[in-house]
C-alpha positions as a Python dict, from the first residue, in 0.01 Angstrom:
ca = {
    (1, 'M'): (0, 0, 0),
    (2, 'I'): (271, 249, 103),
    (3, 'T'): (487, 127, -189),
    (4, 'F'): (200, 194, -431),
    (5, 'I'): (163, 550, -300),
    (6, 'F'): (535, 627, -327),
    (7, 'I'): (564, 478, -677),
    (8, 'T'): (270, 691, -792),
    (9, 'I'): (418, 1004, -632),
    (10, 'A'): (760, 930, -781),
    (11, 'I'): (625, 896, -1137),
    (12, 'I'): (421, 1216, -1120),
    (13, 'T'): (707, 1407, -956),
    (14, 'A'): (969, 1293, -1207),
    (15, 'W'): (747, 1414, -1492),
    (16, 'A'): (684, 1750, -1319),
    (17, 'D'): (1056, 1789, -1236),
    (18, 'Y'): (1143, 1742, -1602),
    (19, 'R'): (884, 1999, -1709),
    (20, 'A'): (1010, 2248, -1451),
    (21, 'Y'): (1372, 2181, -1547),
    (22, 'K'): (1293, 2264, -1910),
    (23, 'K'): (1098, 2578, -1818),
    (24, 'T'): (1376, 2725, -1601),
    (25, 'N'): (1584, 2748, -1918),
    (26, 'L'): (1910, 2797, -1727),
    (27, 'Q'): (2198, 2927, -1938),
    (28, 'S'): (2490, 2821, -1718),
    (29, 'I'): (2608, 2461, -1760),
    (30, 'K'): (2703, 2451, -1389),
    (31, 'S'): (2353, 2566, -1290),
    (32, 'K'): (2191, 2304, -1511),
    (33, 'I'): (2408, 2029, -1364),
    (34, 'A'): (2349, 2147, -1006),
    (35, 'L'): (1970, 2157, -1055),
    (36, 'A'): (1968, 1816, -1224),
    (37, 'I'): (2171, 1660, -941),
    (38, 'A'): (1945, 1817, -676),
    (39, 'L'): (1632, 1681, -844),
    (40, 'I'): (1786, 1336, -882),
    (41, 'I'): (1884, 1324, -513),
    (42, 'L'): (1532, 1430, -410),
    (43, 'N'): (1374, 1162, -627),
    (44, 'I'): (1592, 871, -514),
    (45, 'Q'): (1525, 913, -142),
    (46, 'P'): (1271, 627, -133),
    (47, 'I'): (1526, 405, -310),
    (48, 'I'): (1779, 490, -38),
    (49, 'S'): (1534, 370, 229),
    (50, 'I'): (1469, 47, 37),
    (51, 'I'): (1843, -20, -6),
    (52, 'I'): (1925, 51, 360),
    (53, 'T'): (1653, -180, 490),
    (54, 'A'): (1740, -450, 234),
    (55, 'L'): (2111, -446, 325),
    (56, 'S'): (2053, -438, 701),
    (57, 'K'): (2079, -761, 893),
    (58, 'D'): (1754, -681, 1068),
    (59, 'N'): (1486, -412, 1087),
    (60, 'T'): (1626, -262, 1404),
    (61, 'E'): (1482, 48, 1567),
    (62, 'A'): (1766, 259, 1421),
    (63, 'V'): (1711, 125, 1067),
    (64, 'M'): (1334, 178, 1081),
    (65, 'N'): (1373, 528, 1225),
    (66, 'F'): (1616, 621, 946),
    (67, 'A'): (1386, 481, 676),
    (68, 'S'): (1078, 652, 820),
    (69, 'W'): (1248, 989, 865),
    (70, 'N'): (1393, 964, 514),
    (71, 'L'): (1048, 898, 367),
    (72, 'T'): (896, 1172, 583),
    (73, 'I'): (1145, 1429, 454),
    (74, 'Y'): (1096, 1298, 99),
    (75, 'T'): (717, 1334, 126),
    (76, 'I'): (738, 1687, 264),
    (77, 'A'): (995, 1795, 2),
    (78, 'T'): (807, 1629, -284),
    (79, 'L'): (457, 1752, -205),
    (80, 'T'): (590, 2103, -135),
    (81, 'R'): (769, 2098, -470),
    (82, 'M'): (456, 1974, -645),
    (83, 'G'): (267, 2264, -489),
    (84, 'F'): (520, 2503, -638),
    (85, 'Y'): (477, 2339, -978),
    (86, 'I'): (101, 2399, -969),
    (87, 'G'): (175, 2767, -1009),
    (88, 'F'): (507, 2753, -1188),
    (89, 'L'): (400, 2515, -1466),
    (90, 'T'): (48, 2647, -1526),
    (91, 'I'): (117, 3022, -1549),
    (92, 'K'): (300, 3141, -1858),
    (93, 'Q'): (450, 3464, -1718),
    (94, 'K'): (760, 3340, -1532),
    (95, 'G'): (770, 3605, -1256),
    (96, 'R'): (403, 3560, -1167),
    (97, 'A'): (440, 3182, -1192),
    (98, 'I'): (720, 3186, -933),
    (99, 'I'): (516, 3401, -692),
    (100, 'V'): (199, 3190, -718),
    (101, 'G'): (397, 2865, -698),
    (102, 'S'): (585, 2986, -391),
    (103, 'I'): (261, 3079, -210),
    (104, 'I'): (108, 2737, -280),
    (105, 'A'): (429, 2562, -179),
    (106, 'A'): (445, 2755, 149),
    (107, 'A'): (85, 2661, 231),
    (108, 'I'): (147, 2292, 161),
    (109, 'F'): (470, 2297, 362),
    (110, 'A'): (282, 2443, 659),
    (111, 'I'): (9, 2176, 633),
    (112, 'L'): (267, 1896, 618),
    (113, 'C'): (464, 2030, 913),
    (114, 'N'): (140, 2052, 1110),
    (115, 'S'): (59, 1692, 1015),
    (116, 'L'): (393, 1585, 1161),
    (117, 'I'): (386, 1798, 1476),
    (118, 'N'): (14, 1812, 1561),
    (119, 'T'): (-218, 1595, 1350),
    (120, 'R'): (-2, 1285, 1407),
    (121, 'T'): (-86, 1291, 1779),
    (122, 'S'): (-416, 1485, 1786),
    (123, 'L'): (-643, 1203, 1893),
    (124, 'V'): (-1009, 1230, 1793),
    (125, 'I'): (-1300, 1052, 1959),
    (126, 'K'): (-1565, 934, 1714),
    (127, 'N'): (-1910, 830, 1832),
    (128, 'V'): (-2092, 573, 1618),
    (129, 'S'): (-2432, 416, 1677),
    (130, 'I'): (-2469, 48, 1587),
    (131, 'T'): (-2835, -43, 1544),
    (132, 'N'): (-2947, -404, 1517),
    (133, 'N'): (-3260, -588, 1631),
    (134, 'K'): (-3045, -879, 1753),
    (135, 'I'): (-2888, -662, 2024),
    (136, 'P'): (-3040, -781, 2355),
    (137, 'E'): (-3245, -533, 2553),
    (138, 'S'): (-2999, -540, 2843),
    (139, 'F'): (-2717, -442, 2603),
    (140, 'D'): (-2907, -143, 2466),
    (141, 'G'): (-2666, 147, 2516),
    (142, 'F'): (-2364, -80, 2569),
    (143, 'R'): (-2051, 121, 2479),
    (144, 'I'): (-1743, -30, 2315),
    (145, 'A'): (-1418, 160, 2273),
    (146, 'L'): (-1241, 53, 1954),
    (147, 'F'): (-885, 138, 1855),
    (148, 'S'): (-623, -21, 1635),
    (149, 'D'): (-279, -7, 1473),
    (150, 'L'): (-83, 136, 1763),
    (151, 'H'): (250, 36, 1599),
    (152, 'I'): (439, 108, 1920),
    (153, 'G'): (778, 111, 1747),
    (154, 'S'): (657, 382, 1507),
    (155, 'L'): (567, 631, 1781),
    (156, 'L'): (814, 915, 1827),
    (157, 'N'): (740, 941, 2200),
    (158, 'P'): (566, 612, 2280),
    (159, 'E'): (531, 650, 2656),
    (160, 'R'): (377, 997, 2636),
    (161, 'E'): (155, 916, 2338),
    (162, 'I'): (26, 585, 2482),
    (163, 'K'): (-41, 750, 2818),
    (164, 'A'): (-254, 1015, 2643),
    (165, 'L'): (-433, 738, 2453),
    (166, 'A'): (-504, 537, 2770),
    (167, 'E'): (-641, 844, 2947),
    (168, 'A'): (-864, 929, 2650),
    (169, 'I'): (-1010, 578, 2641),
    (170, 'N'): (-1067, 559, 3017),
    (171, 'N'): (-1229, 905, 3019),
    (172, 'Q'): (-1499, 767, 2788),
    (173, 'K'): (-1587, 502, 3051),
    (174, 'P'): (-1657, 227, 2796),
    (175, 'D'): (-1818, -102, 2897),
    (176, 'M'): (-1567, -295, 2683),
    (177, 'V'): (-1247, -214, 2493),
    (178, 'L'): (-1153, -386, 2165),
    (179, 'F'): (-821, -355, 1984),
    (180, 'A'): (-813, -454, 1615),
    (181, 'G'): (-449, -558, 1578),
    (182, 'D'): (-98, -427, 1504),
    (183, 'L'): (0, -344, 1859),
    (184, 'L'): (361, -393, 1748),
    (185, 'H'): (552, -242, 1461),
    (186, 'I'): (832, -501, 1429),
    (187, 'R'): (893, -707, 1747),
    (188, 'H'): (766, -778, 2098),
    (189, 'T'): (1048, -586, 2270),
    (190, 'E'): (865, -264, 2181),
    (191, 'I'): (644, -343, 2482),
    (192, 'T'): (888, -227, 2748),
    (193, 'P'): (799, -264, 3119),
    (194, 'K'): (698, 103, 3130),
    (195, 'I'): (478, 78, 2820),
    (196, 'A'): (325, -245, 2954),
    (197, 'Q'): (238, -61, 3275),
    (198, 'I'): (71, 221, 3080),
    (199, 'L'): (-125, -22, 2860),
    (200, 'S'): (-242, -206, 3170),
    (201, 'T'): (-425, 108, 3283),
    (202, 'I'): (-672, 70, 2995),
    (203, 'K'): (-964, -98, 3166),
    (204, 'A'): (-1332, -168, 3117),
    (205, 'P'): (-1592, -359, 3324),
    (206, 'Y'): (-1637, -623, 3051),
    (207, 'G'): (-1267, -651, 2964),
    (208, 'V'): (-1013, -557, 2699),
    (209, 'Y'): (-978, -790, 2399),
    (210, 'T'): (-746, -796, 2100),
    (211, 'A'): (-673, -992, 1785),
    (212, 'L'): (-345, -1022, 1594),
    (213, 'G'): (-248, -792, 1311),
    (214, 'N'): (13, -865, 1045),
    (215, 'H'): (279, -659, 1225),
    (216, 'D'): (218, -857, 1546),
    (217, 'T'): (319, -1184, 1380),
    (218, 'G'): (688, -1089, 1343),
    (219, 'T'): (667, -1105, 965),
    (220, 'Y'): (887, -793, 936),
    (221, 'I'): (1170, -935, 1148),
    (222, 'Q'): (1455, -1001, 905),
    (223, 'D'): (1679, -1178, 1154),
    (224, 'S'): (1435, -1463, 1215),
    (225, 'I'): (1717, -1684, 1345),
    (226, 'S'): (1770, -1481, 1661),
    (227, 'L'): (1395, -1418, 1696),
    (228, 'P'): (1173, -1665, 1509),
    (229, 'R'): (821, -1550, 1432),
    (230, 'N'): (653, -1808, 1654),
    (231, 'R'): (869, -1699, 1949),
    (232, 'N'): (780, -1334, 1886),
    (233, 'I'): (409, -1421, 1894),
    (234, 'A'): (458, -1630, 2210),
    (235, 'H'): (628, -1336, 2385),
    (236, 'L'): (349, -1105, 2269),
    (237, 'N'): (83, -1344, 2401),
    (238, 'T'): (257, -1350, 2739),
    (239, 'K'): (282, -972, 2758),
    (240, 'I'): (-83, -930, 2650),
    (241, 'G'): (-182, -1151, 2944),
    (242, 'Q'): (43, -958, 3183),
    (243, 'I'): (-117, -625, 3097),
    (244, 'G'): (-462, -770, 3160),
    (245, 'W'): (-586, -796, 2801),
    (246, 'T'): (-722, -1112, 2641),
    (247, 'M'): (-592, -1229, 2303),
    (248, 'L'): (-860, -1387, 2084),
    (249, 'R'): (-708, -1619, 1823),
    (250, 'D'): (-997, -1773, 1631),
    (251, 'S'): (-1173, -1786, 1965),
    (252, 'T'): (-1487, -1636, 2118),
    (253, 'I'): (-1584, -1485, 2452),
    (254, 'Y'): (-1936, -1403, 2569),
    (255, 'A'): (-2021, -1085, 2755),
    (256, 'V'): (-2312, -1153, 2990),
    (257, 'R'): (-2543, -880, 3117),
    (258, 'E'): (-2840, -980, 3327),
    (259, 'R'): (-2963, -1290, 3137),
    (260, 'D'): (-2850, -1178, 2794),
    (261, 'S'): (-2518, -1213, 2613),
    (262, 'I'): (-2328, -1099, 2306),
    (263, 'A'): (-2035, -1276, 2141),
    (264, 'V'): (-1693, -1131, 2055),
    (265, 'T'): (-1471, -1336, 1825),
    (266, 'G'): (-1112, -1258, 1731),
    (267, 'I'): (-992, -1363, 1385),
    (268, 'D'): (-635, -1490, 1407),
    (269, 'F'): (-372, -1365, 1163),
    (270, 'T'): (-258, -1705, 1046),
    (271, 'D'): (24, -1781, 802),
    (272, 'A'): (-240, -1833, 532),
    (273, 'L'): (-335, -1465, 559),
    (274, 'L'): (20, -1328, 544),
    (275, 'E'): (24, -1319, 164),
    (276, 'Y'): (-275, -1083, 180),
    (277, 'K'): (-119, -839, 427),
    (278, 'H'): (-62, -587, 148),
    (279, 'S'): (-314, -726, -96),
    (280, 'L'): (-601, -516, -224),
    (281, 'S'): (-820, -820, -286),
    (282, 'S'): (-1007, -1056, -56),
    (283, 'P'): (-859, -1400, 16),
    (284, 'D'): (-1035, -1656, -200),
    (285, 'N'): (-961, -1946, 30),
    (286, 'F'): (-1062, -1789, 363),
    (287, 'S'): (-1357, -1944, 542),
    (288, 'A'): (-1490, -1841, 882),
    (289, 'D'): (-1726, -2138, 917),
    (290, 'E'): (-1511, -2330, 1165),
    (291, 'I'): (-1423, -2021, 1368),
    (292, 'F'): (-1791, -1942, 1432),
    (293, 'A'): (-1914, -2302, 1448),
    (294, 'S'): (-1995, -2281, 1820),
    (295, 'V'): (-2147, -1931, 1814),
    (296, 'P'): (-2530, -1952, 1821),
    (297, 'E'): (-2689, -1775, 1525),
    (298, 'E'): (-2939, -1592, 1746),
    (299, 'V'): (-2661, -1423, 1951),
    (300, 'F'): (-2550, -1076, 1842),
    (301, 'S'): (-2198, -1144, 1719),
    (302, 'I'): (-1901, -908, 1692),
    (303, 'A'): (-1583, -1004, 1507),
    (304, 'I'): (-1241, -841, 1537),
    (305, 'S'): (-1059, -881, 1207),
    (306, 'H'): (-748, -676, 1142),
    (307, 'L'): (-799, -710, 766),
    (308, 'P'): (-1123, -546, 647),
    (309, 'Q'): (-1096, -753, 326),
    (310, 'L'): (-1225, -1050, 527),
    (311, 'W'): (-1557, -883, 601),
    (312, 'H'): (-1752, -1043, 318),
    (313, 'S'): (-1646, -1388, 439),
    (314, 'I'): (-1709, -1307, 806),
    (315, 'A'): (-2046, -1136, 746),
    (316, 'A'): (-2220, -1472, 707),
    (317, 'H'): (-2155, -1526, 1079),
    (318, 'A'): (-2091, -1189, 1249),
    (319, 'D'): (-2335, -900, 1269),
    (320, 'L'): (-2060, -642, 1324),
    (321, 'T'): (-1698, -667, 1207),
    (322, 'L'): (-1434, -431, 1347),
    (323, 'S'): (-1113, -370, 1151),
    (324, 'G'): (-810, -146, 1109),
    (325, 'H'): (-504, -196, 887),
    (326, 'V'): (-573, 69, 620),
    (327, 'H'): (-494, 384, 827),
    (328, 'A'): (-680, 574, 549),
    (329, 'T'): (-322, 567, 405),
    (330, 'Q'): (-258, 840, 667),
    (331, 'I'): (-385, 1091, 410),
    (332, 'A'): (-746, 1211, 403),
    (333, 'V'): (-939, 1529, 334),
    (334, 'E'): (-1303, 1614, 392),
    (335, 'L'): (-1483, 1816, 122),
    (336, 'F'): (-1856, 1887, 94),
    (337, 'G'): (-1930, 1644, 376),
    (338, 'K'): (-1739, 1355, 217),
    (339, 'R'): (-1396, 1211, 293),
    (340, 'F'): (-1142, 1147, 21),
    (341, 'S'): (-818, 950, 46),
    (342, 'P'): (-572, 759, -174),
    (343, 'A'): (-713, 454, 6),
    (344, 'M'): (-1024, 491, -213),
    (345, 'L'): (-817, 387, -514),
    (346, 'M'): (-712, 64, -344),
    (347, 'Y'): (-995, -54, -117),
    (348, 'K'): (-1371, -68, -159),
    (349, 'E'): (-1407, -32, 219),
    (350, 'W'): (-1134, 182, 371),
    (351, 'S'): (-1264, 393, 663),
    (352, 'G'): (-1576, 434, 873),
    (353, 'L'): (-1905, 242, 882),
    (354, 'Y'): (-2034, 19, 602),
    (355, 'S'): (-2356, -182, 581),
    (356, 'D'): (-2465, -467, 357),
    (357, 'S'): (-2777, -682, 401),
    (358, 'G'): (-2804, -596, 769),
    (359, 'K'): (-2438, -673, 843),
    (360, 'Q'): (-2198, -392, 936),
    (361, 'L'): (-1827, -319, 914),
    (362, 'Y'): (-1640, -43, 1093),
    (363, 'I'): (-1281, 43, 994),
    (364, 'T'): (-1088, 266, 1231),
    (365, 'D'): (-805, 487, 1102),
    (366, 'G'): (-576, 359, 1379),
    (367, 'I'): (-327, 534, 1603),
    (368, 'G'): (34, 492, 1482),
    (369, 'S'): (198, 531, 1145),
    (370, 'V'): (376, 320, 885),
    (371, 'G'): (632, 437, 631),
    (372, 'F'): (638, 803, 728),
    (373, 'Y'): (563, 1008, 1039),
    (374, 'L'): (277, 1202, 881),
    (375, 'R'): (-99, 1195, 927),
    (376, 'I'): (-234, 1440, 675),
    (377, 'G'): (-595, 1497, 772),
    (378, 'A'): (-626, 1141, 901),
    (379, 'N'): (-608, 1188, 1277),
    (380, 'P'): (-547, 894, 1509),
    (381, 'E'): (-882, 784, 1643),
    (382, 'V'): (-1065, 606, 1920),
    (383, 'T'): (-1418, 507, 1824),
    (384, 'I'): (-1699, 470, 2076),
    (385, 'L'): (-1951, 224, 1935),
    (386, 'E'): (-2286, 236, 2110),
    (387, 'L'): (-2507, -68, 2063),
    (388, 'N'): (-2872, 20, 2009),
    (389, 'R'): (-3176, -198, 1949),
}
């Protein structure tokens, strides 16, 4: 997903750079060479990140920080430059073109800097009503706090940011808390004793439950000899238990209120799903029949599935599916009451609430970041889902 975005940006930028290079019409050979070299360096930044991570023995914290900062700087420099080109390449009179381009570039630069400094950590609370006749009367008004994609290793100040997140969730006083996967970015050691202590403060009367995301499985650990994937998952399971959460791996719990109950099932991120971690299509061979075999059809059923692509397979069994993974590509804008994002080009369902034949899917935009430290209009979110008959 991130690769697709950067390839698209790179192609458009290279074309615009060439047009701008021709329009500058520099007379000095030295100036032409200097400008050409500068543009080449700016355009190969993503390649540098790819080479560094490929040549590294493992995706260590230092390597991932370098790659993310490199892509962050590249994104800011590229989008700012593209803003300049909007004026520079569309206005014939060169002096006016430079002025207009510079104003647009300055505005875009300010927006991007704000997305790094403020938007990236400006948590929003979204309130969503889930209406379904199968919701028991005693669960009418039941409030679930949903969040996802923390990517602890991607946070610039994890202890401070997770503490603010925990306080925001607890202030909502939810009845239950559900996490839709990708607690980790690379490996289990991101959950330090201090971070584990902070996470353990997230509490709810009916418990805190989570399912695995693709990043939780250790699939991005290059040095799998020193830390095999199964050992990484085992360590994560242990730490999840220590902080007081419950990991649901193709398993179901029942929340009981008075004489009524609802079911919560976590979809495990098995090896069979790994090939779809960056796929835009739904797995053809995925079946949820066995996972939900013991869940009575008359019980209101909630599924936690990190991948929203699984919804159409899960919907035969679950009334409400909760997902993350997409992050709205960390780029979104709202115009005329509608949200737009590059994610729209890749996923049919990418953010918010969807309904089909009485079954519902909610995709949260997540908390952390992947690839670059920017959230452009796509704030980290905690969603309060209120169940209503």
